[in-house]
mmCIF file of C-alpha atoms in Angstrom:
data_model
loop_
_atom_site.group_PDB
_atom_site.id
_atom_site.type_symbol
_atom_site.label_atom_id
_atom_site.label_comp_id
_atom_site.label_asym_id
_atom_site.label_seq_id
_atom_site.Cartn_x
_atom_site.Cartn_y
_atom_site.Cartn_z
ATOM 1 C CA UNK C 172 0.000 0.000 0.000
ATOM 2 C CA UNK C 173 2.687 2.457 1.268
ATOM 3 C CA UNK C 174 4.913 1.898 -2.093
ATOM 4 C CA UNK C 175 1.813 2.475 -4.462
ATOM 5 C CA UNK C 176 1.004 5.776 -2.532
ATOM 6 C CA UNK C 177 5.049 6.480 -3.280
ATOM 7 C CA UNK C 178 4.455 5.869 -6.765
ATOM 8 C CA UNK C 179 0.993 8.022 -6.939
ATOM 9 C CA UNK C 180 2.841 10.828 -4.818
ATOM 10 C CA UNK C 181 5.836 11.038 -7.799
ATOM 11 C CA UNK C 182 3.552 10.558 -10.448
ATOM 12 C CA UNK C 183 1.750 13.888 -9.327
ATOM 13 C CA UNK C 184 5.144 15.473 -8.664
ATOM 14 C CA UNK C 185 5.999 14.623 -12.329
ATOM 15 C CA UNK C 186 3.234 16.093 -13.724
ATOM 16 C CA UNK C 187 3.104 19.133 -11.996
ATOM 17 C CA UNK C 188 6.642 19.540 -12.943
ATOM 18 C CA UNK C 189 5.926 18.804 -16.385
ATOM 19 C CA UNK C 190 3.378 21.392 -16.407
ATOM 20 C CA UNK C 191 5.699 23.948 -14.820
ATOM 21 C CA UNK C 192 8.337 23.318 -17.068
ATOM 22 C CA UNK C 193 6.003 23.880 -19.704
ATOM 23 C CA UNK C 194 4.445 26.943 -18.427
ATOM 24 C CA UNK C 195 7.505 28.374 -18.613
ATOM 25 C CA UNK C 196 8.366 27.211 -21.941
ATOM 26 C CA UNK C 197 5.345 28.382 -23.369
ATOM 27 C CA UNK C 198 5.709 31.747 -21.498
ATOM 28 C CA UNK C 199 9.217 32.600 -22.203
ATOM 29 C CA UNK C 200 10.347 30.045 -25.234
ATOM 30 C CA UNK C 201 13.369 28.758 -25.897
ATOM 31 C CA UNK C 202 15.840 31.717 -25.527
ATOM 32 C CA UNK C 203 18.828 29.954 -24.225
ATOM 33 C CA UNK C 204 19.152 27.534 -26.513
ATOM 34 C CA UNK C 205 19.069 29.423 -30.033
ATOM 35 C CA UNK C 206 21.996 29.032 -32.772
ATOM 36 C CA UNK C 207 22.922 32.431 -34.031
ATOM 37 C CA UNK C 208 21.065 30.332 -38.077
ATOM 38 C CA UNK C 209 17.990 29.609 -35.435
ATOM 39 C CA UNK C 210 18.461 33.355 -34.745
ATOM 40 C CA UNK C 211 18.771 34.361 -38.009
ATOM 41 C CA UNK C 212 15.399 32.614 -39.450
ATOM 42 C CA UNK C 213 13.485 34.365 -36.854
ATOM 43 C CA UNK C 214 14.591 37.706 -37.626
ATOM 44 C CA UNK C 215 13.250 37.098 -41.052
ATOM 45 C CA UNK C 216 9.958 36.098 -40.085
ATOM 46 C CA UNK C 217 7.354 39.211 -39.726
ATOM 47 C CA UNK C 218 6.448 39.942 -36.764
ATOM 48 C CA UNK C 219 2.870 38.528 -35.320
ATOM 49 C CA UNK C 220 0.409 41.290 -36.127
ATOM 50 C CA UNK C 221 -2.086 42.653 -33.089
ATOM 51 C CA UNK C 222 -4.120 40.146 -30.965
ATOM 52 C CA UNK C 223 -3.118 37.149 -33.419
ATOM 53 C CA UNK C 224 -2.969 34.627 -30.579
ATOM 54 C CA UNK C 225 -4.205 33.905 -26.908
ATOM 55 C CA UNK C 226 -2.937 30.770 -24.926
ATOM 56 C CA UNK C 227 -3.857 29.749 -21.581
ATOM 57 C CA UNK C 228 -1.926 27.117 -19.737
ATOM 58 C CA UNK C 229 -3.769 25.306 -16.972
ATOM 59 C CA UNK C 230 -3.238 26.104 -13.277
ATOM 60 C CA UNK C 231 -3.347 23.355 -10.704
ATOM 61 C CA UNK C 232 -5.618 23.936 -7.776
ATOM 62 C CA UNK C 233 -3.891 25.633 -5.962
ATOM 63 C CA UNK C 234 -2.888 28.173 -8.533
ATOM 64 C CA UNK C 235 -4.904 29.782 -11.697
ATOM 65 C CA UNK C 236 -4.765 29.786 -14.596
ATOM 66 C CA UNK C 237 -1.948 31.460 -16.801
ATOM 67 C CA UNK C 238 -3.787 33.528 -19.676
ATOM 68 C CA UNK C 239 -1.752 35.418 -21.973
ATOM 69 C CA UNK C 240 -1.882 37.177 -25.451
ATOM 70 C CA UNK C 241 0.942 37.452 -28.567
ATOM 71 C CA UNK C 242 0.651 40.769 -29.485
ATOM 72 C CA UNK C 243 2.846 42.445 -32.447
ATOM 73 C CA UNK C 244 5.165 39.401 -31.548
ATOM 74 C CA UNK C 245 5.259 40.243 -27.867
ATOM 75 C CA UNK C 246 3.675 38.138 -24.667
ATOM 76 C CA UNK C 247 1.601 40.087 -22.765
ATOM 77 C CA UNK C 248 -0.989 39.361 -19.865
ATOM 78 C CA UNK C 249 -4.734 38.347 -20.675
ATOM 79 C CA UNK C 250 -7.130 40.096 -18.443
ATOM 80 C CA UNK C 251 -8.980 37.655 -16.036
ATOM 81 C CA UNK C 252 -11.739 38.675 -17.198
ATOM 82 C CA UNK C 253 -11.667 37.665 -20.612
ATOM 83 C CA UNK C 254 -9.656 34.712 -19.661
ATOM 84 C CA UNK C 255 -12.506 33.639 -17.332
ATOM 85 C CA UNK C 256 -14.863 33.730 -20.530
ATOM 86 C CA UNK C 257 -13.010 31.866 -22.762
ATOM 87 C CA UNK C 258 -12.196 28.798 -20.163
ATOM 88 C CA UNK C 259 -15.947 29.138 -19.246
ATOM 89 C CA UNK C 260 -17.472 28.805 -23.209
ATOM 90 C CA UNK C 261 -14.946 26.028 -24.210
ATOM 91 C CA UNK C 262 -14.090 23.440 -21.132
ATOM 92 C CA UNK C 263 -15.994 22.057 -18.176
ATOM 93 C CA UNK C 264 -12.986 21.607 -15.306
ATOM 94 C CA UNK C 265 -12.147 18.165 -16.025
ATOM 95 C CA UNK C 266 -11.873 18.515 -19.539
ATOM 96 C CA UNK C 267 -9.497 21.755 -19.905
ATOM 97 C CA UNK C 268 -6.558 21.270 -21.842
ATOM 98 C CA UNK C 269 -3.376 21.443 -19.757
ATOM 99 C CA UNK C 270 -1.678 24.395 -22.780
ATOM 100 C CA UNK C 271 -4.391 25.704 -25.526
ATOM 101 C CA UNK C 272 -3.241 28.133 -28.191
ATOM 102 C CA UNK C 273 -5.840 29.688 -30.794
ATOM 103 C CA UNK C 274 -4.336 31.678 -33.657
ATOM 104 C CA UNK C 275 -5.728 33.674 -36.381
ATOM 105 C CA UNK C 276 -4.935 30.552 -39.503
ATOM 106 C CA UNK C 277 -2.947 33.418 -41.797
ATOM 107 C CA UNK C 278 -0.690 33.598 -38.937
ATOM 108 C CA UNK C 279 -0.390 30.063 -37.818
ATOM 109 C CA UNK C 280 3.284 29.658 -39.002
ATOM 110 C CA UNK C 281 4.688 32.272 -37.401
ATOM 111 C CA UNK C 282 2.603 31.061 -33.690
ATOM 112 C CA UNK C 283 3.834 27.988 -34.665
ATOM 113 C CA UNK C 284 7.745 28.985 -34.935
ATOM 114 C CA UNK C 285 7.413 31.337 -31.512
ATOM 115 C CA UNK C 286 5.900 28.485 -29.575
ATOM 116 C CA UNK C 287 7.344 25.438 -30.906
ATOM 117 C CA UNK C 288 10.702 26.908 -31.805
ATOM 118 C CA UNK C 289 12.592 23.116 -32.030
ATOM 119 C CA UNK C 290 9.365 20.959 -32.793
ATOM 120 C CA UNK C 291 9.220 20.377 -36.651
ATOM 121 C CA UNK C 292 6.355 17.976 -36.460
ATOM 122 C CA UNK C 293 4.215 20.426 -34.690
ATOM 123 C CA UNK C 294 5.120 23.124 -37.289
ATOM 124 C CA UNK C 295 3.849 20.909 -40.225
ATOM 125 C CA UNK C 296 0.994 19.298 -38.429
ATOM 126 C CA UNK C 297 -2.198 18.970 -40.434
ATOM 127 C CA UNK C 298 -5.757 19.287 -38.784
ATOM 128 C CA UNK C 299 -6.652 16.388 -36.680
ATOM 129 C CA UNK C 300 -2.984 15.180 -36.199
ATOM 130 C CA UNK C 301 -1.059 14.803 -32.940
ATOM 131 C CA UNK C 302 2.281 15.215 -31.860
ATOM 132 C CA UNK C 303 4.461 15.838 -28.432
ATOM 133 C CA UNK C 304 5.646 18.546 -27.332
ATOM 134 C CA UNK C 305 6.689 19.917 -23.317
ATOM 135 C CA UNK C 306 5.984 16.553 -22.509
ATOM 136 C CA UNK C 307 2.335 16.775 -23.335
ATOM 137 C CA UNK C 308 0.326 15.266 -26.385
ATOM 138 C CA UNK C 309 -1.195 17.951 -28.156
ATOM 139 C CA UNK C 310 -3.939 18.313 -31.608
ATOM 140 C CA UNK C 311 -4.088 21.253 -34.348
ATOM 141 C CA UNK C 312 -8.138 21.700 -34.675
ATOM 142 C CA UNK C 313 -10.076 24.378 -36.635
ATOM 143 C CA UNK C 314 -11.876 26.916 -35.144
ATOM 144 C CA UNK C 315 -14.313 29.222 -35.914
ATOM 145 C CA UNK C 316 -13.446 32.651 -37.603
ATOM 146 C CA UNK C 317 -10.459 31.420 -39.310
ATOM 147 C CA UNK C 318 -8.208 30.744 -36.261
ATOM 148 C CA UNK C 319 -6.824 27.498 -35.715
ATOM 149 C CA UNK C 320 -6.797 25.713 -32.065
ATOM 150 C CA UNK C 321 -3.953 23.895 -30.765
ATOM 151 C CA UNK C 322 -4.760 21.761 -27.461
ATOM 152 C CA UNK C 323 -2.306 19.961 -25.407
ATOM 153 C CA UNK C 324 -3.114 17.249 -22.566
ATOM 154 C CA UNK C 325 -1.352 14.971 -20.251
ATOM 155 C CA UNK C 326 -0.839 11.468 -22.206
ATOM 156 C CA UNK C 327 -3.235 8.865 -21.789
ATOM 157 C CA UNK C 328 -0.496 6.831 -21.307
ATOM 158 C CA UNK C 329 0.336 8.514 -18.333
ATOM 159 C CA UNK C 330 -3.158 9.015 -17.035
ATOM 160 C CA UNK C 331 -4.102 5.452 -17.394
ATOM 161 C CA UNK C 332 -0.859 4.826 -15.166
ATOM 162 C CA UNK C 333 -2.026 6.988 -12.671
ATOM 163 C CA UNK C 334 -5.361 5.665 -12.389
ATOM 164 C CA UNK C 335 -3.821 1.741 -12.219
ATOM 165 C CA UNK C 336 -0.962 2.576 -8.893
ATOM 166 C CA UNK C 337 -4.720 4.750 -7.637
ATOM 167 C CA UNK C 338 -6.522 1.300 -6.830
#
């Protein structure tokens, strides 16, 4: 009993850190790690134009959730408000995707590139596929007023092993 409560306890601890580390991914990219040609292709790409994406990456529950906007190629804050409405009209709790990124379509390759930076397969993903990235399995799914919707959840894999070391 005691060592499948261990293995529940670093399960959640691994998933919260996944989550973290992907919050922060997702909030600040991949600035570290850039070659000066990585560098290079970026500075040719045009800059996002205003409000051409909104992500949200789930909080746990002790914390809420992160809500943010890429604006003219720059992260900036959501307002609670309008983050509120947009969890609200999509997700009931449960079912809230753990990152979810909608972008205008026109602009989907340049979203792509600032939030994906090293992920090729997410780049070129068509509608309905999957792919991992931050350690979560996410979809590309059409939207309504020609945006695109990108949501990313915790594996099944890794749910389903949760729920077995649970009983």
């Amino acid at each position: 009993m005691l060592k499948g409560c261990n293995i529940i306890w670093s399960l959640i601890v691994a998933a919260g850190g996944l989550t973290a580390a992907g919050s922060y991914y997702f909030r600040k990219g991949n600035s570290g790690s850039e070659t000066s040609l990585e560098s290079a292709d970026e500075e040719t790409l045009d800059p996002l134009p205003s409000s051409s994406a909104d992500y949200i990456i789930r909080g746990s529950n002790l914390e809420r959730n992160f809500c943010g906007k890429l604006i003219n190629g720059q992260e900036e804050d959501m307002s609670r408000e309008e983050c509120k409405r947009i969890v609200k009209g999509n997700w009931e709790k449960e079912e809230q995707p753990e990152m979810w990124l909608r972008v205008k379509e026109k602009h989907s390759k340049e979203a792509m590139e600032h939030f994906f930076p090293d992920n090729e397969k997410a780049r070129k993903a068509s509608f309905g596929e999957r792919w991992d990235a931050l350690g979560l399995t996410c979809e590309k799914k059409s939207s309504s007023e020609e945006r695109i919707e990108i949501s990313c959840y915790i594996p099944d894999s890794f749910k389903s092993l949760i729920r077995k070391t649970d009983r």
